Structures are given as C-alpha cells and as structure tokens.
Coordinates of C-alpha atoms and ligand atoms in Angstrom, one line a residue:
M1 CA -6.6 60.9 -25.4
E2 CA -7.2 57.2 -25.8
V3 CA -5.7 55.2 -22.9
S4 CA -3.7 52.2 -24.1
E5 CA -4.8 49.0 -22.6
H6 CA -1.6 48.1 -20.7
K7 CA -1.8 51.5 -18.9
V8 CA -5.2 50.9 -17.5
P9 CA -5.1 50.4 -13.7
R10 CA -6.0 46.9 -12.7
H11 CA -7.3 48.2 -9.4
I12 CA -8.7 51.6 -8.7
A13 CA -9.6 52.7 -5.2
I14 CA -11.7 55.8 -4.5
I15 CA -12.2 58.1 -1.6
M16 CA -15.6 59.4 -2.5
D17 CA -15.7 62.8 -0.9
G18 CA -17.7 66.0 -1.2
N19 CA -21.3 64.7 -1.0
G20 CA -22.1 67.0 1.9
R21 CA -20.7 70.1 0.1
W22 CA -22.5 69.2 -3.0
A23 CA -25.8 69.1 -1.1
K24 CA -24.9 72.4 0.8
Q25 CA -24.3 74.2 -2.5
R26 CA -27.8 73.3 -3.5
G27 CA -29.4 74.1 -0.2
E28 CA -30.3 70.5 0.3
P29 CA -29.9 68.1 3.2
R30 CA -26.6 66.2 3.4
L31 CA -28.4 63.0 2.7
A32 CA -29.4 64.3 -0.8
G33 CA -25.7 64.5 -1.5
H34 CA -25.2 60.9 -0.5
E35 CA -28.1 59.8 -2.7
A36 CA -26.6 61.6 -5.6
G37 CA -23.3 60.0 -4.7
S38 CA -24.8 56.5 -4.9
E39 CA -25.9 57.3 -8.5
T40 CA -22.2 58.2 -9.2
V41 CA -21.3 54.7 -7.9
R42 CA -23.5 53.1 -10.5
C43 CA -21.9 55.2 -13.3
V44 CA -18.4 54.6 -12.1
L45 CA -19.0 50.8 -12.1
N46 CA -20.0 51.2 -15.8
Y47 CA -16.9 53.3 -16.6
C48 CA -14.6 50.7 -14.9
R49 CA -16.2 47.8 -16.9
D50 CA -15.8 49.7 -20.2
A51 CA -12.2 50.6 -19.4
G52 CA -11.2 47.1 -18.3
V53 CA -10.6 47.9 -14.7
R54 CA -10.8 44.6 -12.8
Y55 CA -11.1 45.8 -9.1
L56 CA -12.8 48.8 -7.8
T57 CA -12.6 49.6 -4.1
L58 CA -14.9 52.4 -2.7
Y59 CA -14.5 54.0 0.7
A60 CA -18.1 54.3 1.6
F61 CA -18.0 54.5 5.4
S62 CA -15.0 54.8 7.8
T63 CA -14.9 53.8 11.4
E64 CA -14.8 57.5 12.2
N65 CA -18.0 58.1 10.3
W66 CA -20.0 56.6 13.1
S67 CA -19.5 59.8 15.0
R68 CA -21.6 61.8 12.4
P69 CA -25.1 62.9 13.5
Q70 CA -27.3 59.9 14.0
D71 CA -29.8 60.7 11.3
E72 CA -27.0 61.0 8.7
V73 CA -25.6 57.6 9.8
A74 CA -29.0 56.0 9.7
G75 CA -29.7 57.6 6.3
L76 CA -26.4 56.3 4.9
M77 CA -27.0 52.8 6.2
A78 CA -30.5 52.8 4.7
L79 CA -29.1 54.1 1.4
L80 CA -26.6 51.3 1.4
G81 CA -29.3 48.7 2.0
T82 CA -31.4 50.0 -0.8
F83 CA -28.4 50.2 -3.1
I84 CA -27.5 46.6 -2.5
Q85 CA -31.1 45.3 -2.8
T86 CA -31.8 47.2 -6.0
Y87 CA -28.4 46.4 -7.5
A88 CA -27.9 42.8 -6.5
D89 CA -29.4 41.3 -9.8
D90 CA -27.3 43.7 -11.8
L91 CA -24.1 42.6 -10.1
V92 CA -25.0 39.0 -10.9
A93 CA -25.9 39.9 -14.5
R94 CA -22.7 41.9 -15.0
Q95 CA -20.7 39.1 -13.3
V96 CA -19.2 41.4 -10.7
R97 CA -18.2 40.0 -7.3
L98 CA -19.2 42.1 -4.3
R99 CA -16.9 42.1 -1.3
V100 CA -17.0 44.1 1.9
I101 CA -13.9 45.1 3.8
G102 CA -14.1 46.6 7.3
R103 CA -15.7 45.8 10.6
R104 CA -18.8 44.3 9.1
E105 CA -19.9 43.3 12.6
D106 CA -20.6 47.0 13.3
L107 CA -23.2 47.2 10.5
P108 CA -27.0 47.0 11.2
A109 CA -27.9 43.3 10.9
A110 CA -30.3 43.8 8.0
V111 CA -27.6 45.6 5.9
R112 CA -25.0 43.0 6.8
E113 CA -27.3 40.1 5.8
S114 CA -28.2 41.6 2.4
L115 CA -24.5 42.4 1.7
E116 CA -23.6 38.8 2.7
R117 CA -26.3 37.4 0.5
V118 CA -24.9 39.2 -2.5
E119 CA -21.4 38.3 -1.6
R120 CA -22.4 34.6 -1.7
A121 CA -24.3 35.0 -4.9
T122 CA -21.4 36.7 -6.7
A123 CA -18.5 34.8 -5.1
A124 CA -17.4 33.0 -8.3
F125 CA -17.0 36.1 -10.4
E126 CA -13.6 37.6 -11.3
R127 CA -14.3 41.3 -11.6
Q128 CA -14.8 42.8 -8.1
L129 CA -16.5 45.7 -6.4
I130 CA -15.1 46.0 -3.0
I131 CA -16.9 48.3 -0.5
A132 CA -15.0 49.6 2.5
L133 CA -17.6 49.8 5.3
S134 CA -16.8 50.7 8.9
Y135 CA -13.3 50.5 7.6
S136 CA -10.0 52.0 8.7
G137 CA -6.5 51.1 7.6
R138 CA -5.2 51.1 11.1
S139 CA -7.9 48.8 12.5
E140 CA -7.3 46.5 9.5
L141 CA -3.6 46.3 10.5
V142 CA -4.4 45.9 14.2
R143 CA -6.7 43.0 13.2
A144 CA -3.8 41.4 11.2
V145 CA -1.4 41.8 14.1
R146 CA -3.9 40.1 16.5
L147 CA -4.3 37.2 14.1
I148 CA -0.6 36.8 13.8
A149 CA -0.2 37.0 17.6
A150 CA -2.8 34.3 18.1
E151 CA -1.0 32.0 15.6
V152 CA 2.3 32.6 17.3
K153 CA 0.8 31.9 20.7
A154 CA -0.8 28.7 19.3
G155 CA 2.6 27.6 17.9
T156 CA 1.3 27.5 14.3
L157 CA 3.4 30.5 13.2
A158 CA 7.1 31.1 14.0
P159 CA 8.1 34.7 14.7
E160 CA 10.8 34.4 12.1
A161 CA 8.2 33.6 9.5
I162 CA 6.5 37.0 10.0
D163 CA 7.3 39.0 6.9
E164 CA 5.4 41.4 4.5
A165 CA 3.6 38.5 2.9
A166 CA 2.5 37.2 6.3
V167 CA 0.9 40.6 7.1
S168 CA -0.6 40.9 3.6
A169 CA -2.1 37.5 4.0
R170 CA -4.1 38.6 7.0
L171 CA -5.7 41.7 5.6
Y172 CA -9.5 41.7 4.8
A173 CA -9.0 40.8 1.1
P174 CA -5.6 39.3 0.8
D175 CA -6.0 38.0 -2.7
V176 CA -6.8 41.5 -4.1
P177 CA -3.8 43.2 -5.7
D178 CA -2.8 46.6 -4.2
P179 CA -4.5 49.6 -5.8
D180 CA -2.6 51.0 -8.8
L181 CA -4.5 54.2 -8.6
I182 CA -6.2 55.9 -5.7
I183 CA -8.6 58.7 -6.6
R184 CA -9.9 61.3 -4.1
T185 CA -12.6 63.7 -5.0
S186 CA -13.4 67.2 -3.6
G187 CA -9.7 68.3 -3.6
E188 CA -8.7 67.1 -0.2
L189 CA -5.1 66.0 0.0
R190 CA -5.4 63.3 2.7
I191 CA -5.4 59.5 2.8
S192 CA -7.8 59.5 5.7
N193 CA -6.9 56.0 7.1
F194 CA -7.7 54.3 3.7
L195 CA -5.8 51.2 2.6
L196 CA -2.7 52.2 4.6
W197 CA -0.7 49.0 3.9
Q198 CA -1.9 48.6 0.4
C199 CA -1.2 52.1 -0.8
A200 CA 2.6 51.8 -0.5
Y201 CA 3.2 52.2 -4.3
S202 CA -0.2 53.5 -5.5
E203 CA -0.4 56.5 -7.7
F204 CA -2.6 59.3 -6.4
F205 CA -5.0 61.4 -8.3
V206 CA -6.9 64.2 -6.6
T207 CA -9.7 66.1 -8.4
P208 CA -11.6 69.2 -7.2
V209 CA -14.8 67.6 -8.6
L210 CA -17.2 66.6 -5.8
W211 CA -18.2 63.0 -5.8
P212 CA -21.8 63.4 -7.0
D213 CA -20.4 65.2 -10.1
F214 CA -17.6 62.7 -10.8
R215 CA -18.8 61.5 -14.2
E216 CA -17.2 60.2 -17.3
A217 CA -15.0 63.2 -18.2
A218 CA -13.5 63.3 -14.6
F219 CA -13.0 59.5 -14.6
N220 CA -11.2 59.7 -18.0
E221 CA -9.0 62.5 -16.7
A222 CA -7.9 60.3 -13.9
L223 CA -7.1 57.4 -16.3
T224 CA -5.2 59.7 -18.6
A225 CA -3.1 61.1 -15.7
Y226 CA -2.4 57.5 -14.5
A227 CA -1.3 56.5 -18.0
K228 CA 1.3 59.2 -18.0
R229 CA 2.8 58.2 -14.7
D230 CA 6.2 56.5 -14.6
R231 CA 5.9 53.8 -11.8
R232 CA 9.3 53.0 -10.5
Y233 CA 8.4 51.2 -7.2
G234 CA 11.3 52.8 -5.4
G235 CA 13.7 51.7 -8.2
V236 CA 14.8 53.4 -11.4
K237 CA 12.9 51.4 -14.0
S238 CA 9.4 52.2 -15.2
S239 CA 6.8 49.5 -14.7
E240 CA 6.9 48.7 -18.4
E241 CA 10.6 48.1 -18.2
Q242 CA 10.1 45.9 -15.2
E243 CA 7.5 43.9 -17.1
A244 CA 9.7 43.6 -20.2
S245 CA 12.7 42.4 -18.1
L246 CA 10.7 39.7 -16.4
Ligands
FPP1 C1 -18.0 61.6 1.9 O1 -18.6 62.8 1.7 C2 -18.9 60.5 1.6 C3 -19.3 59.6 2.5 C4 -18.9 59.6 3.9 C5 -20.3 58.5 2.1 C6 -20.1 57.9 0.8 C7 -21.4 57.2 0.5 C8 -22.0 57.1 -0.7 C9 -21.4 57.7 -2.0 C10 -23.4 56.5 -0.8 C11 -23.5 55.1 -0.9 C12 -22.4 54.2 -1.2 C13 -22.4 53.1 -2.0 C14 -21.2 52.2 -2.1 C15 -23.7 52.7 -2.6 P1 -18.9 63.8 2.9 O2 -20.2 63.6 3.4 O3 -17.7 63.7 3.9 O4 -18.8 65.2 2.1 P2 -18.3 66.6 2.7 O5 -16.8 66.4 3.0 O6 -18.5 67.5 1.6 O7 -19.1 66.9 3.9

C-alpha cells in the first residue's frame, strides 16, 4: 500500500530493542547485536528520508543502561563514537541535523566531544536525527521542574505562569514536535521511560521484529499502520477533520 503524503508521520521515535536476543539467537556476543543494530540505524535514516519523515528520535541508551555489564557499556559507547565519526560527513551531505537528548554530561568525554562537533556542524539543517543518550523521561521532567523552580526563586517566572507550554519549553529539545508515531521492536509492550511527556498523543506500533532485522518491509508496515489510525487527540474528530476545520 502506498502511504499518502499527509499521513506520513512528521516525527517518528523508536525504542530500538532486541539487539541482545538477535545476537543470542546466533550464538554471538551481545555487542555483535548492537553492531548489527547500528547498521539498521543507517538504513532507517534512509527510509525516513525517502518517506519524508522530518524528525527521527532513537532511544540508544537509557539512564538505566549504565547498570549493564561494564564491557557492554564500554562497547556501546565505542560503537556510538565510531558511528558518529564515520557518519558525520554523511549527515552534513544529507543535510540532517544531529541532536542529543539526555544527560550528555554522563557520556565519556571523547564521545561527547565528537557528538557536539557534529551537532555544531549540522545545527542549521531542518531534518533532524535526535539520539537519546543517558536519557530517561522522568529525569528530563525532573530537570524541567528544577529549571522552573530556579526561575521562580529568581523571580523571573510567576507560579501562575507555569502551564503545559512552560514545561514543554524546558525539555531537552523544546522546538521538536511531539512524536506522531512511537515504534518499539522485539514485541515488548512497554514505554520504558521514553519521552513520557511527549508521548501523550503518540500512536504506538509494536513489532515482533528484532531491531537488527528492522528493515524496509517492517518500516513500511509501521507507516501503513499509522496511516490507518484515526487520531482524535481525546476529542471526536480525526486529525484530518481538525486540519480541515482550522
Ligand atoms: C536494546 O537492545 C538496545 C540498546 C540498549 C542499544 C541500542 C544501540 C544501538 C542500536 C547501537 C548504536 C546506536 C546508534 C544511534 C548508532 P537490548 O540490548 O536491550 O536487547 P535485548 O532486550 O534483546 O537484550
């Protein structure tokens, strides 16, 4: 089925899950699954470009993932560093802006520096690849609350002025629209502390496919499912009716 353009999600967010199981099925170390998973990241970036998706957020490392075995954490950080270094020129050539959300201060200095170099080099581009690193939705909200408390204390923000927009404005990437579609691979039915504020009206798509195997057919299946959803945002109208009545 061809997905009509107005039904293409503007923002897709993905919980990339199943790398470990993929490796286990092959009798390989978990890191081999993460390596295969980083190849899927490259492919999905291409599918998003071809489909006209403007924002792609990838949950690459949660604040909880630091408790994994040290060699897996070190391997993932090294993989990320390599990915950024080898892919930096491509992001510039494709005009994709790289952004990191999460506690970037937790990342090894070398990884953080290369990420920030690419963030600066791509800052002017409109299409965005947002990587969630040392991220959790709750800690993002705690951070926003602290920023608000500091402003109230300083007298620059009135308590009565604290509304949804005020909280949204203090998230890691306040200008990025909420995800239209959240995909989770490997069949798990959990949000796992991902974009807790932003997912309020997101559509969910869960596939049993493991992340390293998530290729074009699986991606298209997610887009097709999304195109059939009737988004009512808690009301009775579909999103198309809402747009038509604006
Ligand atoms: C979840 O699978 C996956 C991760 C915790 C890491 C995701 C990282 C990558 C795909 C590699 C690099 C990322 C980028 C952005 C280049 P799991 O290990 O929890 O799998 P399991 O549940 O089967 O054990």
